[in-house]
Amino acid sequence: MKNTSVELSIVIPIYNESSILLELHRRLRAAAEQITTNYELIFVNDGSKDDSLNGLKELARSSDKTHFISFSRNFGHQIAVSAGLDHAKGNAIVIIDGDLQDPPELIPALYKKYKEGYQVVYAKRKSRQGESFFKKITAKLFYRILSKITSIDIPLDTGDFRLIDKIVVKNLQKMPERQKFLRGQIAWIGFQQTYVEFERDERKHGETGYTIKKMVQFALDGITAFSDVPLRLVTWAGFTVSFFAFLIIIYALISKFVLNEVVTGWTSMIISVMFIGGVQLVAIGIIGEYLSRINNDVKNRPLYIIQETDVE
Ligand code: UDP
Ligand code: MG
């Protein structure tokens, strides 16, 4: 391990991308060299089942600026990126997908914004080419809903392709939560954030490593990490149900005592069912309120992040 400071680190998660590694490496190097010769590429092999690991070892041998980290199995995209960030030494760190959907050629533009004084420069996609209608619509819906139910501004239509200052990485490491949702965490951390727009290419080789199951898991991680709204919904549902239950109870009483037109036993049964249903949901909602607070504490995030101060 060398200790000299590095100007630019690029972190690339890799899952079954062996067919494009050479092109990826060439384009990343070309982009980095436009910025500085003092850069490093950190590839994280997330338990690929193809020949990616050998390809990465080969690349690391061919250049002393290229490094690799290889996981014992597939831990998932967000964790692969986290591992790369933990090992990056750069003042500026770029996170980029390894499937060339994020064009490496955009990195100098991200870096330019960084030099203008931004600590987070994310790449915002103008269009997503070659992705299925299903993927586009679910992604769109997900980010719209997420931004409605969370209090932090997670930028719309961005992936993890972005440049972050090393101070942001330091703060990310202070968020020890195990469910990683980096784009949300980075938004939560704050600092000066801006974006650069680009056209997202289609995946040229291989196939998406995000199965439906991984996508749902990822969406749930994002929502539960940054929103209490689902828990709050239970409380609201409880009060709403109780309200209607109350109306039905009144109706049941009227039918029995005023209209005298009910089957024996119906009144007491409907009253108890309605009453218990409402009480149960309200009770679950109350538990939910506590749970959301425990959830917040367990995440053990820093209470605040200081950007500048003159106190020692
Ligand atoms: N990836 C990973 N682990 C996984 C799935 C994906 O490291 O379990 C990597 C993958 O190699 C790529 C990036 O994460 O560099 C984004 O994945 P992908 O392109 O499959 O996602 P999509 O673009 O379809 O959302
Ligand atoms: Mg992709």
GROMACS .gro file of C-alpha atoms and ligand atoms in nm:
model
  338
    1MET     CA    1   0.000   0.000   0.000
    2LYS     CA    2   0.138   0.332  -0.099
    3ASN     CA    3   0.061   0.637   0.106
    4THR     CA    4   0.104   0.910  -0.149
    5SER     CA    5  -0.211   1.103  -0.214
    6VAL     CA    6  -0.401   1.029  -0.529
    7GLU     CA    7  -0.595   1.294  -0.716
    8LEU     CA    8  -0.864   1.077  -0.871
    9SER     CA    9  -0.997   0.732  -0.782
   10ILE     CA   10  -1.247   0.550  -0.998
   11VAL     CA   11  -1.449   0.270  -0.839
   12ILE     CA   12  -1.608   0.015  -1.070
   13PRO     CA   13  -1.830  -0.271  -0.944
   14ILE     CA   14  -1.803  -0.573  -1.169
   15TYR     CA   15  -2.045  -0.862  -1.193
   16ASN     CA   16  -2.007  -1.085  -1.497
   17GLU     CA   17  -1.862  -0.820  -1.728
   18SER     CA   18  -1.565  -1.012  -1.870
   19SER     CA   19  -1.655  -0.945  -2.233
   20ILE     CA   20  -1.612  -0.569  -2.202
   21LEU     CA   21  -1.331  -0.539  -1.949
   22LEU     CA   22  -1.069  -0.445  -2.208
   23GLU     CA   23  -1.280  -0.172  -2.365
   24LEU     CA   24  -1.388  -0.052  -2.021
   25HIS     CA   25  -1.031  -0.029  -1.899
   26ARG     CA   26  -0.913   0.151  -2.211
   27ARG     CA   27  -1.191   0.411  -2.197
   28LEU     CA   28  -1.155   0.466  -1.821
   29ARG     CA   29  -0.783   0.523  -1.854
   30ALA     CA   30  -0.828   0.762  -2.143
   31ALA     CA   31  -1.084   0.960  -1.940
   32ALA     CA   32  -0.869   0.964  -1.625
   33GLU     CA   33  -0.558   1.069  -1.812
   34GLN     CA   34  -0.736   1.376  -1.943
   35ILE     CA   35  -0.757   1.484  -1.580
   36THR     CA   36  -0.436   1.371  -1.415
   37THR     CA   37  -0.168   1.106  -1.434
   38ASN     CA   38  -0.210   1.062  -1.061
   39TYR     CA   39  -0.517   0.840  -1.064
   40GLU     CA   40  -0.616   0.488  -0.963
   41LEU     CA   41  -0.879   0.248  -1.091
   42ILE     CA   42  -1.032   0.017  -0.832
   43PHE     CA   43  -1.232  -0.270  -0.979
   44VAL     CA   44  -1.446  -0.465  -0.733
   45ASN     CA   45  -1.532  -0.813  -0.851
   46ASP     CA   46  -1.861  -0.897  -0.683
   47GLY     CA   47  -1.838  -1.274  -0.709
   48SER     CA   48  -1.866  -1.289  -1.088
   49LYS     CA   49  -1.947  -1.629  -1.229
   50ASP     CA   50  -1.766  -1.566  -1.556
   51ASP     CA   51  -1.401  -1.497  -1.626
   52SER     CA   52  -1.407  -1.137  -1.493
   53LEU     CA   53  -1.164  -1.206  -1.209
   54ASN     CA   54  -0.890  -1.335  -1.439
   55GLY     CA   55  -0.951  -1.043  -1.670
   56LEU     CA   56  -0.913  -0.801  -1.380
   57LYS     CA   57  -0.594  -0.965  -1.258
   58GLU     CA   58  -0.458  -0.933  -1.607
   59LEU     CA   59  -0.544  -0.562  -1.618
   60ALA     CA   60  -0.393  -0.504  -1.274
   61ARG     CA   61  -0.069  -0.665  -1.394
   62SER     CA   62  -0.065  -0.448  -1.705
   63SER     CA   63  -0.086  -0.116  -1.519
   64ASP     CA   64   0.025  -0.006  -1.174
   65LYS     CA   65  -0.270   0.231  -1.158
   66THR     CA   66  -0.520  -0.051  -1.186
   67HIS     CA   67  -0.619  -0.245  -0.876
   68PHE     CA   68  -0.879  -0.505  -0.798
   69ILE     CA   69  -1.070  -0.631  -0.496
   70SER     CA   70  -1.244  -0.964  -0.533
   71PHE     CA   71  -1.529  -1.081  -0.310
   72SER     CA   72  -1.570  -1.439  -0.196
   73ARG     CA   73  -1.922  -1.441  -0.338
   74ASN     CA   74  -2.186  -1.207  -0.477
   75PHE     CA   75  -2.262  -0.945  -0.211
   76GLY     CA   76  -2.449  -0.701  -0.434
   77HIS     CA   77  -2.380  -0.384  -0.624
   78GLN     CA   78  -2.408  -0.137  -0.332
   79ILE     CA   79  -2.171  -0.336  -0.114
   80ALA     CA   80  -1.925  -0.372  -0.400
   81VAL     CA   81  -1.921   0.005  -0.440
   82SER     CA   82  -1.883   0.050  -0.063
   83ALA     CA   83  -1.578  -0.176  -0.061
   84GLY     CA   84  -1.425   0.025  -0.344
   85LEU     CA   85  -1.487   0.351  -0.157
   86ASP     CA   86  -1.328   0.207   0.158
   87HIS     CA   87  -1.008   0.148  -0.037
   88ALA     CA   88  -1.003   0.458  -0.254
   89LYS     CA   89  -0.730   0.710  -0.174
   90GLY     CA   90  -0.832   0.985  -0.415
   91ASN     CA   91  -0.925   1.343  -0.333
   92ALA     CA   92  -1.208   1.297  -0.579
   93ILE     CA   93  -1.374   0.960  -0.622
   94VAL     CA   94  -1.586   0.855  -0.917
   95ILE     CA   95  -1.836   0.570  -0.894
   96ILE     CA   96  -1.926   0.424  -1.233
   97ASP     CA   97  -2.105   0.110  -1.353
   98GLY     CA   98  -1.887  -0.146  -1.522
   99ASP     CA   99  -2.120  -0.222  -1.811
  100LEU     CA  100  -2.039   0.097  -2.008
  101GLN     CA  101  -2.394   0.223  -1.966
  102ASP     CA  102  -2.233   0.514  -1.789
  103PRO     CA  103  -1.992   0.668  -2.042
  104PRO     CA  104  -1.641   0.711  -1.893
  105GLU     CA  105  -1.603   1.007  -2.130
  106LEU     CA  106  -1.827   1.209  -1.896
  107ILE     CA  107  -1.578   1.189  -1.609
  108PRO     CA  108  -1.378   1.501  -1.710
  109ALA     CA  109  -1.704   1.702  -1.709
  110LEU     CA  110  -1.784   1.574  -1.358
  111TYR     CA  111  -1.433   1.664  -1.248
  112LYS     CA  112  -1.467   2.013  -1.389
  113LYS     CA  113  -1.768   2.077  -1.165
  114TYR     CA  114  -1.574   1.934  -0.870
  115LYS     CA  115  -1.298   2.184  -0.936
  116GLU     CA  116  -1.560   2.459  -0.936
  117GLY     CA  117  -1.624   2.370  -0.573
  118TYR     CA  118  -1.892   2.102  -0.565
  119GLN     CA  119  -1.846   1.802  -0.336
  120VAL     CA  120  -2.101   1.586  -0.513
  121VAL     CA  121  -2.145   1.587  -0.889
  122TYR     CA  122  -2.393   1.329  -1.006
  123ALA     CA  123  -2.459   1.227  -1.361
  124LYS     CA  124  -2.821   1.273  -1.454
  125ARG     CA  125  -2.952   1.067  -1.741
  126LYS     CA  126  -3.151   1.246  -2.008
  127SER     CA  127  -3.266   0.922  -2.162
  128ARG     CA  128  -3.228   0.553  -2.101
  129GLN     CA  129  -3.168   0.378  -2.427
  130GLY     CA  130  -3.223   0.013  -2.493
  131GLU     CA  131  -3.377  -0.060  -2.155
  132SER     CA  132  -3.703  -0.241  -2.134
  133PHE     CA  133  -4.024  -0.046  -2.094
  134PHE     CA  134  -4.075  -0.233  -1.768
  135LYS     CA  135  -3.742  -0.124  -1.627
  136LYS     CA  136  -3.794   0.238  -1.728
  137ILE     CA  137  -4.145   0.261  -1.590
  138THR     CA  138  -4.062   0.089  -1.261
  139ALA     CA  139  -3.753   0.304  -1.214
  140LYS     CA  140  -3.946   0.621  -1.292
  141LEU     CA  141  -4.231   0.533  -1.059
  142PHE     CA  142  -3.996   0.426  -0.783
  143TYR     CA  143  -3.798   0.749  -0.780
  144ARG     CA  144  -4.112   0.963  -0.797
  145ILE     CA  145  -4.268   0.776  -0.503
  146LEU     CA  146  -3.944   0.780  -0.308
  147SER     CA  147  -3.910   1.154  -0.344
  148LYS     CA  148  -4.270   1.198  -0.227
  149ILE     CA  149  -4.233   0.994   0.089
  150THR     CA  150  -3.886   1.093   0.204
  151SER     CA  151  -3.775   1.422   0.347
  152ILE     CA  152  -3.437   1.427   0.173
  153ASP     CA  153  -3.390   1.523  -0.190
  154ILE     CA  154  -3.276   1.215  -0.372
  155PRO     CA  155  -3.209   1.340  -0.724
  156LEU     CA  156  -3.441   1.196  -0.986
  157ASP     CA  157  -3.315   0.987  -1.277
  158THR     CA  158  -2.969   0.925  -1.143
  159GLY     CA  159  -2.792   0.603  -1.071
  160ASP     CA  160  -2.475   0.578  -0.872
  161PHE     CA  161  -2.263   0.729  -1.149
  162ARG     CA  162  -2.118   1.035  -0.980
  163LEU     CA  163  -1.810   1.205  -0.846
  164ILE     CA  164  -1.777   1.264  -0.474
  165ASP     CA  165  -1.521   1.444  -0.264
  166LYS     CA  166  -1.325   1.235  -0.015
  167ILE     CA  167  -1.500   1.420   0.269
  168VAL     CA  168  -1.827   1.265   0.150
  169VAL     CA  169  -1.668   0.921   0.154
  170LYS     CA  170  -1.548   0.982   0.510
  171ASN     CA  171  -1.903   1.065   0.612
  172LEU     CA  172  -2.045   0.766   0.428
  173GLN     CA  173  -1.818   0.550   0.639
  174LYS     CA  174  -1.977   0.703   0.949
  175MET     CA  175  -2.310   0.559   0.841
  176PRO     CA  176  -2.265   0.201   0.954
  177GLU     CA  177  -2.605   0.081   0.835
  178ARG     CA  178  -2.592  -0.252   0.663
  179GLN     CA  179  -2.867  -0.179   0.413
  180LYS     CA  180  -2.680   0.040   0.170
  181PHE     CA  181  -2.868   0.284  -0.049
  182LEU     CA  182  -2.577   0.500  -0.155
  183ARG     CA  183  -2.763   0.749  -0.370
  184GLY     CA  184  -2.992   0.823  -0.074
  185GLN     CA  185  -2.711   0.832   0.178
  186ILE     CA  186  -2.508   1.072  -0.034
  187ALA     CA  187  -2.811   1.299  -0.071
  188TRP     CA  188  -2.861   1.280   0.306
  189ILE     CA  189  -2.500   1.381   0.372
  190GLY     CA  190  -2.546   1.710   0.193
  191PHE     CA  191  -2.267   1.951   0.090
  192GLN     CA  192  -2.276   2.134  -0.240
  193GLN     CA  193  -2.432   1.904  -0.494
  194THR     CA  194  -2.481   1.953  -0.865
  195TYR     CA  195  -2.522   1.744  -1.177
  196VAL     CA  196  -2.414   1.699  -1.535
  197GLU     CA  197  -2.658   1.555  -1.789
  198PHE     CA  198  -2.585   1.269  -2.024
  199GLU     CA  199  -2.749   1.018  -2.254
  200ARG     CA  200  -2.746   0.673  -2.101
  201ASP     CA  201  -2.625   0.409  -2.340
  202GLU     CA  202  -2.770   0.066  -2.367
  203ARG     CA  203  -2.588  -0.227  -2.222
  204LYS     CA  204  -2.365  -0.354  -2.504
  205HIS     CA  205  -2.276  -0.696  -2.376
  206GLY     CA  206  -2.391  -0.937  -2.113
  207GLU     CA  207  -2.710  -0.887  -1.923
  208THR     CA  208  -2.830  -0.691  -1.626
  209GLY     CA  209  -2.714  -0.824  -1.291
  210TYR     CA  210  -3.027  -0.677  -1.136
  211THR     CA  211  -3.288  -0.947  -1.128
  212ILE     CA  212  -3.644  -0.854  -1.031
  213LYS     CA  213  -3.570  -0.989  -0.685
  214LYS     CA  214  -3.264  -0.766  -0.645
  215MET     CA  215  -3.461  -0.467  -0.777
  216VAL     CA  216  -3.742  -0.516  -0.525
  217GLN     CA  217  -3.490  -0.563  -0.246
  218PHE     CA  218  -3.310  -0.247  -0.351
  219ALA     CA  219  -3.634  -0.049  -0.364
  220LEU     CA  220  -3.732  -0.171  -0.017
  221ASP     CA  221  -3.388  -0.080   0.118
  222GLY     CA  222  -3.424   0.268  -0.024
  223ILE     CA  223  -3.769   0.323   0.120
  224THR     CA  224  -3.712   0.177   0.464
  225ALA     CA  225  -3.378   0.357   0.503
  226PHE     CA  226  -3.522   0.699   0.438
  227SER     CA  227  -3.891   0.694   0.507
  228ASP     CA  228  -4.131   0.622   0.791
  229VAL     CA  229  -4.430   0.669   0.567
  230PRO     CA  230  -4.516   0.298   0.531
  231LEU     CA  231  -4.530   0.265   0.910
  232ARG     CA  232  -4.731   0.586   0.939
  233LEU     CA  233  -4.978   0.447   0.687
  234VAL     CA  234  -5.075   0.182   0.940
  235THR     CA  235  -5.164   0.445   1.195
  236TRP     CA  236  -5.372   0.633   0.941
  237ALA     CA  237  -5.537   0.311   0.824
  238GLY     CA  238  -5.618   0.240   1.189
  239PHE     CA  239  -5.793   0.570   1.239
  240THR     CA  240  -5.976   0.548   0.907
  241VAL     CA  241  -6.097   0.196   0.976
  242SER     CA  242  -6.201   0.295   1.326
  243PHE     CA  243  -6.401   0.583   1.188
  244PHE     CA  244  -6.595   0.364   0.947
  245ALA     CA  245  -6.629   0.098   1.214
  246PHE     CA  246  -6.788   0.361   1.435
  247LEU     CA  247  -7.043   0.445   1.163
  248ILE     CA  248  -7.124   0.077   1.113
  249ILE     CA  249  -7.164   0.031   1.487
  250ILE     CA  250  -7.414   0.317   1.497
  251TYR     CA  251  -7.599   0.163   1.204
  252ALA     CA  252  -7.608  -0.174   1.376
  253LEU     CA  253  -7.751  -0.019   1.692
  254ILE     CA  254  -8.014   0.169   1.493
  255SER     CA  255  -8.116  -0.144   1.303
  256LYS     CA  256  -8.162  -0.332   1.626
  257PHE     CA  257  -8.324  -0.079   1.857
  258VAL     CA  258  -8.503   0.159   1.620
  259LEU     CA  259  -8.584  -0.040   1.310
  260ASN     CA  260  -8.612  -0.375   1.489
  261GLU     CA  261  -8.518  -0.563   1.175
  262VAL     CA  262  -8.207  -0.772   1.248
  263VAL     CA  263  -8.126  -1.136   1.289
  264THR     CA  264  -8.051  -1.231   1.648
  265GLY     CA  265  -7.681  -1.205   1.732
  266TRP     CA  266  -7.587  -0.992   1.431
  267THR     CA  267  -7.562  -0.665   1.623
  268SER     CA  268  -7.324  -0.781   1.895
  269MET     CA  269  -7.114  -0.967   1.640
  270ILE     CA  270  -7.074  -0.680   1.396
  271ILE     CA  271  -6.999  -0.438   1.680
  272SER     CA  272  -6.723  -0.651   1.827
  273VAL     CA  273  -6.565  -0.726   1.488
  274MET     CA  274  -6.560  -0.359   1.392
  275PHE     CA  275  -6.436  -0.245   1.728
  276ILE     CA  276  -6.155  -0.498   1.751
  277GLY     CA  277  -6.048  -0.436   1.389
  278GLY     CA  278  -6.009  -0.065   1.452
  279VAL     CA  279  -5.836  -0.107   1.785
  280GLN     CA  280  -5.591  -0.358   1.641
  281LEU     CA  281  -5.483  -0.136   1.355
  282VAL     CA  282  -5.440   0.164   1.581
  283ALA     CA  283  -5.234  -0.049   1.819
  284ILE     CA  284  -5.012  -0.172   1.536
  285GLY     CA  285  -4.972   0.187   1.424
  286ILE     CA  286  -4.857   0.290   1.771
  287ILE     CA  287  -4.605   0.007   1.775
  288GLY     CA  288  -4.500   0.127   1.430
  289GLU     CA  289  -4.429   0.475   1.562
  290TYR     CA  290  -4.197   0.333   1.825
  291LEU     CA  291  -4.042   0.095   1.576
  292SER     CA  292  -3.959   0.379   1.339
  293ARG     CA  293  -3.780   0.560   1.619
  294ILE     CA  294  -3.588   0.250   1.719
  295ASN     CA  295  -3.507   0.199   1.352
  296ASN     CA  296  -3.362   0.549   1.339
  297ASP     CA  297  -3.149   0.493   1.646
  298VAL     CA  298  -3.026   0.156   1.534
  299LYS     CA  299  -2.902   0.306   1.209
  300ASN     CA  300  -2.661   0.498   1.426
  301ARG     CA  301  -2.610   0.774   1.176
  302PRO     CA  302  -2.421   1.085   1.278
  303LEU     CA  303  -2.660   1.346   1.413
  304TYR     CA  304  -2.517   1.617   1.189
  305ILE     CA  305  -2.230   1.681   0.953
  306ILE     CA  306  -2.020   1.994   0.981
  307GLN     CA  307  -1.884   2.140   0.663
  308GLU     CA  308  -1.691   2.431   0.812
  309THR     CA  309  -1.629   2.576   1.156
  310ASP     CA  310  -1.372   2.783   1.340
  311VAL     CA  311  -1.415   2.612   1.676
  312GLU     CA  312  -1.144   2.368   1.768
  313UDP     N1  313  -2.324  -0.538  -1.023
  313UDP     C1  314  -2.258  -0.589  -0.911
  313UDP     N2  315  -2.319  -0.684  -0.835
  313UDP     C2  316  -2.446  -0.731  -0.864
  313UDP     C3  317  -2.513  -0.676  -0.977
  313UDP     C4  318  -2.449  -0.581  -1.054
  313UDP     O1  319  -2.145  -0.549  -0.880
  313UDP     O2  320  -2.496  -0.816  -0.791
  313UDP     C5  321  -2.256  -0.435  -1.105
  313UDP     C6  322  -2.259  -0.458  -1.255
  313UDP     O3  323  -2.145  -0.528  -1.300
  313UDP     C7  324  -2.260  -0.316  -1.309
  313UDP     C8  325  -2.335  -0.237  -1.203
  313UDP     O4  326  -2.327  -0.316  -1.084
  313UDP     O5  327  -2.128  -0.263  -1.315
  313UDP     C9  328  -2.478  -0.211  -1.241
  313UDP     O6  329  -2.545  -0.334  -1.262
  313UDP     P1  330  -2.640  -0.359  -1.387
  313UDP     O7  331  -2.588  -0.298  -1.510
  313UDP     O8  332  -2.666  -0.506  -1.390
  313UDP     O9  333  -2.770  -0.283  -1.339
  313UDP     P2  334  -2.870  -0.199  -1.432
  313UDP    O10  335  -2.787  -0.105  -1.516
  313UDP    O11  336  -2.942  -0.300  -1.513
  313UDP    O12  337  -2.956  -0.128  -1.332
  314MG      MG  338  -2.642  -0.156  -1.633
   0.00000   0.00000   0.00000
